[in-house]
Amino acid sequence: MNQINKEKRNFVTFVNKFPASRFTSPLKMTTPQYDLSNTLPPHTLTRLAREWLAEDTPNFDPAGLCVGSHEVEARLLCKTPCSMLAGRPFFTAVFTELSCTVEWAHKEGAQLGPNAVTQTAVVRGPARCILLGERPALNCLARASGIATRCSQLQSIAREAGWHGHVAGTRKTTPGFRLVEKYAMLVGGVSIHRQDLSGMVMLKDNHIWASGSITQAVRDARSVCGFSSKIEVECGSREEGSEAATAGADIVMLDNFKPQELHAAAKLLKEEFPSVLIEASGGVTPDSLPQYLSPHVDIISLGCITQGCPVVDFSLKVQKPVPFPIIFQSK
């Protein structure tokens, strides 16, 4: 923690050397102020919920015989204090498929805690149906909330330092679970970067080597993506970044640069190509993020937003029925 505070102080000292106008990136970080569930097509939620349920119960449910289909109530409990709630639409979609209802006590993006246990929602429906949906629904909520919590923490680090660029995720997501994880990034307040290979052209080292040069790769890509897609090029040096920008790249990614090398290269590229966006990537962690913040860097992407990210601990507890007292009347 002392090291992080020291890095923040050093960064603030660095920033004070520049006028405020020079430290403002063309991109602005924003806190979600909308109902982000409106970005999720209903048919997609239904499809995912059915796939998750089919994966978990492809055949018989022997345990369902033990509990039957009488109506019960289950309480959703968060047991990780100071977490951000994310993934409500996916959780609800699972139980909707099972004819259950969910009543939420907290909004999407809410901070849960600081108590050790926070009641988050109540699920009502047939006992066996609640238990059929329990694990798939909890998996979505735990993963999404963990990612959103980490994103929120990263945003806080950047904002406290006065940086106005974009903290961003990557495509390093769990196969088949990308929509949940990208949605969680939005809840946590960071950029999702590109959703998939079709969303934006990114020319990495293997593309460059296979094409023969950065210039050739950019020209080939532009011939098919036209004006409607941006092109980003992964560069290992300032010279490669200059070649990429000259060839027409919209974004130059400075990959695996040490912080001081990054600051110097980004400054020179911005002076030469003011309209080109500069992205820093490779090896950035929550602890080292303050070292990479720069008035000349527009985007910092972190694979650790999804890889190795802690989950939030949720549990679903069916409530025991309260027995009615038997009253004997004397004759």
mmCIF file of C-alpha atoms in Angstrom:
data_model
loop_
_atom_site.group_PDB
_atom_site.id
_atom_site.type_symbol
_atom_site.label_atom_id
_atom_site.label_comp_id
_atom_site.label_asym_id
_atom_site.label_seq_id
_atom_site.Cartn_x
_atom_site.Cartn_y
_atom_site.Cartn_z
ATOM 1 C CA MET A 1 0.000 0.000 0.000
ATOM 2 C CA ASN A 2 2.857 2.391 0.821
ATOM 3 C CA GLN A 3 4.379 1.635 -2.572
ATOM 4 C CA ILE A 4 1.077 2.454 -4.313
ATOM 5 C CA ASN A 5 0.758 5.746 -2.412
ATOM 6 C CA LYS A 6 4.334 6.630 -3.329
ATOM 7 C CA GLU A 7 3.580 5.921 -7.003
ATOM 8 C CA LYS A 8 0.508 8.149 -6.841
ATOM 9 C CA ARG A 9 2.536 11.007 -5.312
ATOM 10 C CA ASN A 10 5.201 10.657 -7.969
ATOM 11 C CA PHE A 11 2.557 10.718 -10.671
ATOM 12 C CA VAL A 12 0.905 13.854 -9.261
ATOM 13 C CA THR A 13 4.311 15.544 -9.223
ATOM 14 C CA PHE A 14 4.769 14.530 -12.857
ATOM 15 C CA VAL A 15 1.312 15.846 -13.795
ATOM 16 C CA ASN A 16 1.907 19.221 -12.157
ATOM 17 C CA LYS A 17 4.591 19.897 -14.748
ATOM 18 C CA PHE A 18 1.881 20.153 -17.403
ATOM 19 C CA PRO A 19 -1.018 22.588 -17.827
ATOM 20 C CA ALA A 20 -4.400 20.994 -17.183
ATOM 21 C CA SER A 21 -5.314 21.264 -20.859
ATOM 22 C CA ARG A 22 -2.349 19.112 -21.835
ATOM 23 C CA PHE A 23 -3.417 16.352 -19.479
ATOM 24 C CA THR A 24 -6.874 15.911 -20.954
ATOM 25 C CA SER A 25 -7.223 12.903 -23.239
ATOM 26 C CA PRO A 26 -9.626 12.993 -26.203
ATOM 27 C CA LEU A 27 -11.402 10.127 -24.426
ATOM 28 C CA LYS A 28 -13.289 10.611 -21.181
ATOM 29 C CA MET A 29 -13.890 8.029 -18.484
ATOM 30 C CA THR A 30 -17.474 7.959 -17.299
ATOM 31 C CA THR A 31 -19.418 6.334 -14.496
ATOM 32 C CA PRO A 32 -22.414 4.301 -15.695
ATOM 33 C CA GLN A 33 -25.585 6.401 -15.249
ATOM 34 C CA TYR A 34 -27.955 4.307 -17.346
ATOM 35 C CA ASP A 35 -29.818 1.030 -17.057
ATOM 36 C CA LEU A 36 -27.140 -1.106 -18.665
ATOM 37 C CA SER A 37 -29.469 -4.094 -18.858
ATOM 38 C CA ASN A 38 -30.976 -2.361 -21.896
ATOM 39 C CA THR A 39 -27.807 -3.271 -23.818
ATOM 40 C CA LEU A 40 -28.646 -6.982 -23.493
ATOM 41 C CA PRO A 41 -31.082 -8.381 -26.085
ATOM 42 C CA PRO A 42 -33.831 -10.405 -24.329
ATOM 43 C CA HIS A 43 -33.457 -13.312 -26.753
ATOM 44 C CA THR A 44 -29.730 -13.470 -25.968
ATOM 45 C CA LEU A 45 -30.407 -13.633 -22.231
ATOM 46 C CA THR A 46 -32.926 -16.416 -22.822
ATOM 47 C CA ARG A 47 -30.512 -18.366 -25.019
ATOM 48 C CA LEU A 48 -27.674 -18.106 -22.509
ATOM 49 C CA ALA A 49 -29.879 -19.078 -19.566
ATOM 50 C CA ARG A 50 -31.099 -22.172 -21.417
ATOM 51 C CA GLU A 51 -27.554 -23.170 -22.373
ATOM 52 C CA TRP A 52 -26.305 -22.813 -18.783
ATOM 53 C CA LEU A 53 -29.228 -24.804 -17.394
ATOM 54 C CA ALA A 54 -28.801 -27.537 -20.019
ATOM 55 C CA GLU A 55 -25.087 -27.772 -19.238
ATOM 56 C CA ASP A 56 -25.763 -28.215 -15.516
ATOM 57 C CA THR A 57 -28.748 -30.574 -15.841
ATOM 58 C CA PRO A 58 -28.581 -32.405 -19.178
ATOM 59 C CA ASN A 59 -30.686 -35.350 -18.000
ATOM 60 C CA PHE A 60 -32.445 -36.375 -14.782
ATOM 61 C CA ASP A 61 -32.442 -34.322 -11.589
ATOM 62 C CA PRO A 62 -32.600 -37.045 -8.910
ATOM 63 C CA ALA A 63 -32.310 -34.547 -6.052
ATOM 64 C CA GLY A 64 -35.438 -32.806 -7.321
ATOM 65 C CA LEU A 65 -37.466 -35.738 -6.015
ATOM 66 C CA CYS A 66 -36.341 -34.928 -2.475
ATOM 67 C CA VAL A 67 -37.652 -31.373 -2.438
ATOM 68 C CA GLY A 68 -40.639 -31.426 -4.813
ATOM 69 C CA SER A 69 -42.362 -28.437 -6.359
ATOM 70 C CA HIS A 70 -43.935 -26.685 -3.401
ATOM 71 C CA GLU A 71 -43.384 -22.914 -3.256
ATOM 72 C CA VAL A 72 -40.392 -21.737 -1.224
ATOM 73 C CA GLU A 73 -38.393 -18.566 -0.681
ATOM 74 C CA ALA A 74 -34.603 -18.318 -0.913
ATOM 75 C CA ARG A 75 -32.462 -15.405 0.167
ATOM 76 C CA LEU A 76 -29.438 -14.311 -1.872
ATOM 77 C CA LEU A 77 -26.586 -13.350 0.452
ATOM 78 C CA CYS A 78 -23.363 -11.525 -0.426
ATOM 79 C CA LYS A 79 -20.502 -12.574 1.841
ATOM 80 C CA THR A 80 -17.725 -10.398 0.368
ATOM 81 C CA PRO A 81 -17.909 -6.930 1.958
ATOM 82 C CA CYS A 82 -17.351 -3.777 -0.121
ATOM 83 C CA SER A 83 -18.157 -5.488 -3.424
ATOM 84 C CA MET A 84 -19.953 -4.067 -6.452
ATOM 85 C CA LEU A 85 -23.114 -5.868 -7.551
ATOM 86 C CA ALA A 86 -23.131 -6.843 -11.236
ATOM 87 C CA GLY A 87 -24.886 -9.478 -13.306
ATOM 88 C CA ARG A 88 -28.488 -9.045 -12.190
ATOM 89 C CA PRO A 89 -29.962 -9.568 -15.707
ATOM 90 C CA PHE A 90 -28.208 -12.934 -16.097
ATOM 91 C CA PHE A 91 -29.184 -14.112 -12.616
ATOM 92 C CA THR A 92 -32.810 -13.131 -13.234
ATOM 93 C CA ALA A 93 -32.863 -14.729 -16.702
ATOM 94 C CA VAL A 94 -31.880 -18.107 -15.263
ATOM 95 C CA PHE A 95 -34.711 -18.104 -12.751
ATOM 96 C CA THR A 96 -37.214 -16.705 -15.239
ATOM 97 C CA GLU A 97 -36.623 -19.805 -17.351
ATOM 98 C CA LEU A 98 -37.592 -21.880 -14.305
ATOM 99 C CA SER A 99 -40.809 -19.966 -13.555
ATOM 100 C CA CYS A 100 -39.276 -18.298 -10.506
ATOM 101 C CA THR A 101 -39.291 -14.619 -9.552
ATOM 102 C CA VAL A 102 -36.455 -12.460 -8.221
ATOM 103 C CA GLU A 103 -36.950 -9.419 -6.014
ATOM 104 C CA TRP A 104 -33.790 -7.325 -5.759
ATOM 105 C CA ALA A 105 -32.850 -5.292 -2.696
ATOM 106 C CA HIS A 106 -30.000 -3.441 -4.453
ATOM 107 C CA LYS A 107 -29.536 -1.821 -7.842
ATOM 108 C CA GLU A 108 -27.003 -2.921 -10.447
ATOM 109 C CA GLY A 109 -23.667 -1.298 -9.627
ATOM 110 C CA ALA A 110 -24.497 -0.873 -5.935
ATOM 111 C CA GLN A 111 -21.767 -1.227 -3.341
ATOM 112 C CA LEU A 112 -22.607 -4.144 -1.053
ATOM 113 C CA GLY A 113 -21.530 -4.069 2.560
ATOM 114 C CA PRO A 114 -19.708 -3.087 4.690
ATOM 115 C CA ASN A 115 -21.407 -5.812 6.749
ATOM 116 C CA ALA A 116 -19.982 -9.301 6.586
ATOM 117 C CA VAL A 117 -23.254 -10.543 5.041
ATOM 118 C CA THR A 118 -25.631 -8.455 2.918
ATOM 119 C CA GLN A 119 -29.045 -9.700 1.802
ATOM 120 C CA THR A 120 -29.125 -8.888 -1.892
ATOM 121 C CA ALA A 121 -32.297 -10.452 -3.285
ATOM 122 C CA VAL A 122 -35.130 -12.898 -2.644
ATOM 123 C CA VAL A 123 -35.983 -15.698 -5.077
ATOM 124 C CA ARG A 124 -39.432 -17.311 -4.988
ATOM 125 C CA GLY A 125 -40.685 -20.357 -6.827
ATOM 126 C CA PRO A 126 -40.949 -24.167 -6.813
ATOM 127 C CA ALA A 127 -38.297 -25.680 -4.561
ATOM 128 C CA ARG A 128 -36.760 -27.954 -7.188
ATOM 129 C CA CYS A 129 -36.672 -25.125 -9.739
ATOM 130 C CA ILE A 130 -34.836 -22.787 -7.389
ATOM 131 C CA LEU A 131 -32.251 -25.492 -6.758
ATOM 132 C CA LEU A 132 -31.928 -26.200 -10.486
ATOM 133 C CA GLY A 133 -31.041 -22.567 -11.136
ATOM 134 C CA GLU A 134 -28.940 -21.959 -8.039
ATOM 135 C CA ARG A 135 -25.460 -22.790 -9.328
ATOM 136 C CA PRO A 136 -25.680 -21.335 -12.874
ATOM 137 C CA ALA A 137 -27.175 -18.117 -11.507
ATOM 138 C CA LEU A 138 -24.621 -17.791 -8.704
ATOM 139 C CA ASN A 139 -21.756 -18.432 -11.128
ATOM 140 C CA CYS A 140 -22.873 -15.491 -13.275
ATOM 141 C CA LEU A 141 -23.326 -13.153 -10.338
ATOM 142 C CA ALA A 142 -20.057 -14.087 -8.602
ATOM 143 C CA ARG A 143 -17.974 -13.664 -11.754
ATOM 144 C CA ALA A 144 -19.641 -10.476 -12.955
ATOM 145 C CA SER A 145 -19.517 -8.838 -9.519
ATOM 146 C CA GLY A 146 -15.838 -9.722 -9.110
ATOM 147 C CA ILE A 147 -14.942 -8.128 -12.438
ATOM 148 C CA ALA A 148 -17.060 -5.030 -11.765
ATOM 149 C CA THR A 149 -15.434 -4.633 -8.346
ATOM 150 C CA ARG A 150 -11.942 -4.763 -9.830
ATOM 151 C CA CYS A 151 -12.918 -2.327 -12.604
ATOM 152 C CA SER A 152 -14.302 0.116 -10.050
ATOM 153 C CA GLN A 153 -11.056 -0.072 -8.069
ATOM 154 C CA LEU A 154 -8.976 0.589 -11.191
ATOM 155 C CA GLN A 155 -11.162 3.559 -12.091
ATOM 156 C CA SER A 156 -10.671 4.991 -8.607
ATOM 157 C CA ILE A 157 -6.892 4.775 -8.949
ATOM 158 C CA ALA A 158 -6.987 6.595 -12.299
ATOM 159 C CA ARG A 159 -9.399 9.289 -11.175
ATOM 160 C CA GLU A 160 -7.630 9.997 -7.911
ATOM 161 C CA ALA A 161 -4.489 10.630 -9.960
ATOM 162 C CA GLY A 162 -6.377 13.036 -12.239
ATOM 163 C CA TRP A 163 -6.051 10.921 -15.371
ATOM 164 C CA HIS A 164 -8.851 11.317 -17.931
ATOM 165 C CA GLY A 165 -8.200 8.488 -20.369
ATOM 166 C CA HIS A 166 -9.825 5.060 -20.657
ATOM 167 C CA VAL A 167 -9.071 2.064 -18.473
ATOM 168 C CA ALA A 168 -10.025 -0.857 -20.720
ATOM 169 C CA GLY A 169 -10.491 -4.596 -20.738
ATOM 170 C CA THR A 170 -9.280 -7.068 -23.351
ATOM 171 C CA ARG A 171 -10.465 -10.159 -25.245
ATOM 172 C CA LYS A 172 -8.853 -12.364 -22.588
ATOM 173 C CA THR A 173 -12.244 -13.618 -21.482
ATOM 174 C CA THR A 174 -13.683 -16.997 -20.526
ATOM 175 C CA PRO A 175 -14.869 -18.891 -23.646
ATOM 176 C CA GLY A 176 -18.651 -18.742 -23.869
ATOM 177 C CA PHE A 177 -18.862 -16.182 -21.067
ATOM 178 C CA ARG A 178 -17.629 -13.051 -22.852
ATOM 179 C CA LEU A 179 -20.943 -11.198 -22.818
ATOM 180 C CA VAL A 180 -21.221 -11.542 -19.034
ATOM 181 C CA GLU A 181 -17.653 -10.384 -18.496
ATOM 182 C CA LYS A 182 -17.828 -7.460 -20.938
ATOM 183 C CA TYR A 183 -21.127 -6.376 -19.389
ATOM 184 C CA ALA A 184 -19.481 -6.464 -15.949
ATOM 185 C CA MET A 185 -16.783 -4.115 -17.247
ATOM 186 C CA LEU A 186 -19.468 -1.608 -18.190
ATOM 187 C CA VAL A 187 -21.026 -1.853 -14.721
ATOM 188 C CA GLY A 188 -17.584 -1.301 -13.186
ATOM 189 C CA GLY A 189 -17.125 1.826 -15.302
ATOM 190 C CA VAL A 190 -14.345 0.836 -17.702
ATOM 191 C CA SER A 191 -14.218 0.486 -21.479
ATOM 192 C CA ILE A 192 -14.877 -2.985 -22.873
ATOM 193 C CA HIS A 193 -12.394 -2.353 -25.730
ATOM 194 C CA ARG A 194 -13.453 -4.357 -28.809
ATOM 195 C CA GLN A 195 -16.112 -6.996 -28.286
ATOM 196 C CA ASP A 196 -14.618 -9.432 -30.801
ATOM 197 C CA LEU A 197 -12.445 -9.690 -33.916
ATOM 198 C CA SER A 198 -15.199 -8.150 -36.023
ATOM 199 C CA GLY A 199 -15.535 -5.061 -33.848
ATOM 200 C CA MET A 200 -12.233 -3.398 -34.720
ATOM 201 C CA VAL A 201 -9.083 -4.354 -36.626
ATOM 202 C CA MET A 202 -6.117 -4.995 -34.359
ATOM 203 C CA LEU A 203 -2.891 -5.914 -36.105
ATOM 204 C CA LYS A 204 -0.608 -7.731 -33.698
ATOM 205 C CA ASP A 205 2.967 -8.923 -34.113
ATOM 206 C CA ASN A 206 1.937 -12.150 -35.848
ATOM 207 C CA HIS A 207 -0.124 -10.212 -38.388
ATOM 208 C CA ILE A 208 2.849 -7.942 -39.083
ATOM 209 C CA TRP A 209 5.298 -10.801 -39.510
ATOM 210 C CA ALA A 210 2.916 -12.708 -41.784
ATOM 211 C CA SER A 211 2.236 -9.597 -43.901
ATOM 212 C CA GLY A 212 5.848 -8.513 -44.198
ATOM 213 C CA SER A 213 5.563 -5.001 -42.722
ATOM 214 C CA ILE A 214 3.351 -2.713 -40.664
ATOM 215 C CA THR A 215 2.647 -0.527 -43.687
ATOM 216 C CA GLN A 216 1.531 -3.458 -45.815
ATOM 217 C CA ALA A 217 -0.636 -4.894 -43.051
ATOM 218 C CA VAL A 218 -2.427 -1.563 -42.490
ATOM 219 C CA ARG A 219 -3.031 -1.104 -46.223
ATOM 220 C CA ASP A 220 -4.396 -4.631 -46.619
ATOM 221 C CA ALA A 221 -6.684 -4.249 -43.611
ATOM 222 C CA ARG A 222 -7.996 -0.870 -44.773
ATOM 223 C CA SER A 223 -8.862 -2.298 -48.184
ATOM 224 C CA VAL A 224 -11.501 -4.558 -46.598
ATOM 225 C CA CYS A 225 -12.649 -2.721 -43.455
ATOM 226 C CA GLY A 226 -13.112 0.603 -45.261
ATOM 227 C CA PHE A 227 -13.999 3.796 -43.411
ATOM 228 C CA SER A 228 -16.322 2.233 -40.813
ATOM 229 C CA SER A 229 -13.740 0.384 -38.695
ATOM 230 C CA LYS A 230 -10.747 1.644 -36.788
ATOM 231 C CA ILE A 231 -7.367 0.025 -37.182
ATOM 232 C CA GLU A 232 -5.046 -0.483 -34.224
ATOM 233 C CA VAL A 233 -1.456 -1.676 -34.511
ATOM 234 C CA GLU A 234 0.579 -3.342 -31.771
ATOM 235 C CA CYS A 235 4.039 -1.743 -31.720
ATOM 236 C CA GLY A 236 7.185 -2.676 -29.852
ATOM 237 C CA SER A 237 9.019 0.619 -30.383
ATOM 238 C CA ARG A 238 8.400 4.288 -31.054
ATOM 239 C CA GLU A 239 9.666 3.790 -34.609
ATOM 240 C CA GLU A 240 7.069 1.091 -35.237
ATOM 241 C CA GLY A 241 4.421 3.397 -33.800
ATOM 242 C CA SER A 242 5.459 6.150 -36.203
ATOM 243 C CA GLU A 243 5.297 3.744 -39.143
ATOM 244 C CA ALA A 244 1.830 2.576 -38.096
ATOM 245 C CA ALA A 245 0.503 6.136 -37.757
ATOM 246 C CA THR A 246 2.031 7.154 -41.078
ATOM 247 C CA ALA A 247 0.372 4.166 -42.745
ATOM 248 C CA GLY A 248 -3.027 5.276 -41.448
ATOM 249 C CA ALA A 249 -3.540 3.480 -38.136
ATOM 250 C CA ASP A 250 -6.104 5.116 -35.866
ATOM 251 C CA ILE A 251 -4.675 3.680 -32.643
ATOM 252 C CA VAL A 252 -1.089 2.816 -31.765
ATOM 253 C CA MET A 253 -0.644 0.267 -28.998
ATOM 254 C CA LEU A 254 2.678 0.536 -27.197
ATOM 255 C CA ASP A 255 3.050 -3.016 -25.979
ATOM 256 C CA ASN A 256 5.151 -4.166 -23.021
ATOM 257 C CA PHE A 257 6.880 -0.815 -22.544
ATOM 258 C CA LYS A 258 8.393 0.066 -19.189
ATOM 259 C CA PRO A 259 6.665 3.112 -17.682
ATOM 260 C CA GLN A 260 9.385 5.671 -18.388
ATOM 261 C CA GLU A 261 9.908 4.329 -21.918
ATOM 262 C CA LEU A 262 6.156 4.540 -22.445
ATOM 263 C CA HIS A 263 5.982 8.184 -21.352
ATOM 264 C CA ALA A 264 8.817 9.202 -23.673
ATOM 265 C CA ALA A 265 7.510 7.291 -26.719
ATOM 266 C CA ALA A 266 3.913 8.438 -26.218
ATOM 267 C CA LYS A 267 4.995 12.080 -25.947
ATOM 268 C CA LEU A 268 6.970 11.949 -29.211
ATOM 269 C CA LEU A 269 4.165 10.154 -31.070
ATOM 270 C CA LYS A 270 1.535 12.618 -29.861
ATOM 271 C CA GLU A 271 3.694 15.536 -30.991
ATOM 272 C CA GLU A 272 4.086 13.962 -34.449
ATOM 273 C CA PHE A 273 0.525 12.568 -34.763
ATOM 274 C CA PRO A 274 -1.833 14.535 -32.468
ATOM 275 C CA SER A 275 -5.002 12.813 -33.696
ATOM 276 C CA VAL A 276 -3.736 9.250 -33.196
ATOM 277 C CA LEU A 277 -4.846 7.520 -30.002
ATOM 278 C CA ILE A 278 -2.123 5.935 -27.870
ATOM 279 C CA GLU A 279 -2.828 2.742 -25.947
ATOM 280 C CA ALA A 280 -0.541 1.209 -23.322
ATOM 281 C CA SER A 281 -0.792 -2.516 -22.724
ATOM 282 C CA GLY A 282 1.164 -5.477 -21.448
ATOM 283 C CA GLY A 283 2.006 -6.322 -17.859
ATOM 284 C CA VAL A 284 -0.089 -3.577 -16.270
ATOM 285 C CA THR A 285 -1.536 -4.581 -12.885
ATOM 286 C CA PRO A 286 -3.668 -2.784 -10.278
ATOM 287 C CA ASP A 287 -0.481 -2.109 -8.288
ATOM 288 C CA SER A 288 1.528 -0.788 -11.238
ATOM 289 C CA LEU A 289 -1.274 1.141 -12.970
ATOM 290 C CA PRO A 290 -0.278 4.548 -11.474
ATOM 291 C CA GLN A 291 3.152 4.261 -13.116
ATOM 292 C CA TYR A 292 1.582 4.028 -16.609
ATOM 293 C CA LEU A 293 -0.743 7.021 -16.350
ATOM 294 C CA SER A 294 0.424 9.794 -18.659
ATOM 295 C CA PRO A 295 -1.062 12.888 -20.306
ATOM 296 C CA HIS A 296 0.028 11.409 -23.647
ATOM 297 C CA VAL A 297 -1.662 8.013 -23.164
ATOM 298 C CA ASP A 298 -5.359 7.728 -24.024
ATOM 299 C CA ILE A 299 -6.052 4.085 -23.186
ATOM 300 C CA ILE A 300 -4.567 1.562 -20.757
ATOM 301 C CA SER A 301 -5.783 -2.012 -21.211
ATOM 302 C CA LEU A 302 -5.361 -4.705 -18.567
ATOM 303 C CA GLY A 303 -5.798 -8.441 -19.037
ATOM 304 C CA CYS A 304 -6.040 -8.852 -15.253
ATOM 305 C CA ILE A 305 -9.540 -7.361 -15.363
ATOM 306 C CA THR A 306 -10.715 -10.838 -16.357
ATOM 307 C CA GLN A 307 -7.708 -13.127 -15.897
ATOM 308 C CA GLY A 308 -7.074 -14.058 -12.280
ATOM 309 C CA CYS A 309 -9.790 -11.726 -11.043
ATOM 310 C CA PRO A 310 -11.262 -12.675 -7.627
ATOM 311 C CA VAL A 311 -14.961 -13.543 -7.533
ATOM 312 C CA VAL A 312 -17.526 -12.228 -5.067
ATOM 313 C CA ASP A 313 -18.894 -14.840 -2.663
ATOM 314 C CA PHE A 314 -22.676 -15.252 -2.936
ATOM 315 C CA SER A 315 -24.914 -17.969 -1.516
ATOM 316 C CA LEU A 316 -28.595 -18.777 -1.898
ATOM 317 C CA LYS A 317 -30.374 -20.036 1.221
ATOM 318 C CA VAL A 318 -33.833 -21.590 1.127
ATOM 319 C CA GLN A 319 -35.816 -20.477 4.159
ATOM 320 C CA LYS A 320 -37.228 -23.118 6.447
ATOM 321 C CA PRO A 321 -41.000 -23.024 6.688
ATOM 322 C CA VAL A 322 -42.323 -21.611 9.940
ATOM 323 C CA PRO A 323 -44.611 -24.212 11.571
ATOM 324 C CA PHE A 324 -48.011 -23.001 12.585
ATOM 325 C CA PRO A 325 -48.789 -23.658 16.260
ATOM 326 C CA ILE A 326 -51.499 -26.240 16.875
ATOM 327 C CA ILE A 327 -54.175 -24.838 19.139
ATOM 328 C CA PHE A 328 -56.332 -27.346 21.028
ATOM 329 C CA GLN A 329 -59.693 -26.070 22.098
ATOM 330 C CA SER A 330 -61.252 -27.527 25.215
ATOM 331 C CA LYS A 331 -64.789 -28.741 24.991
#
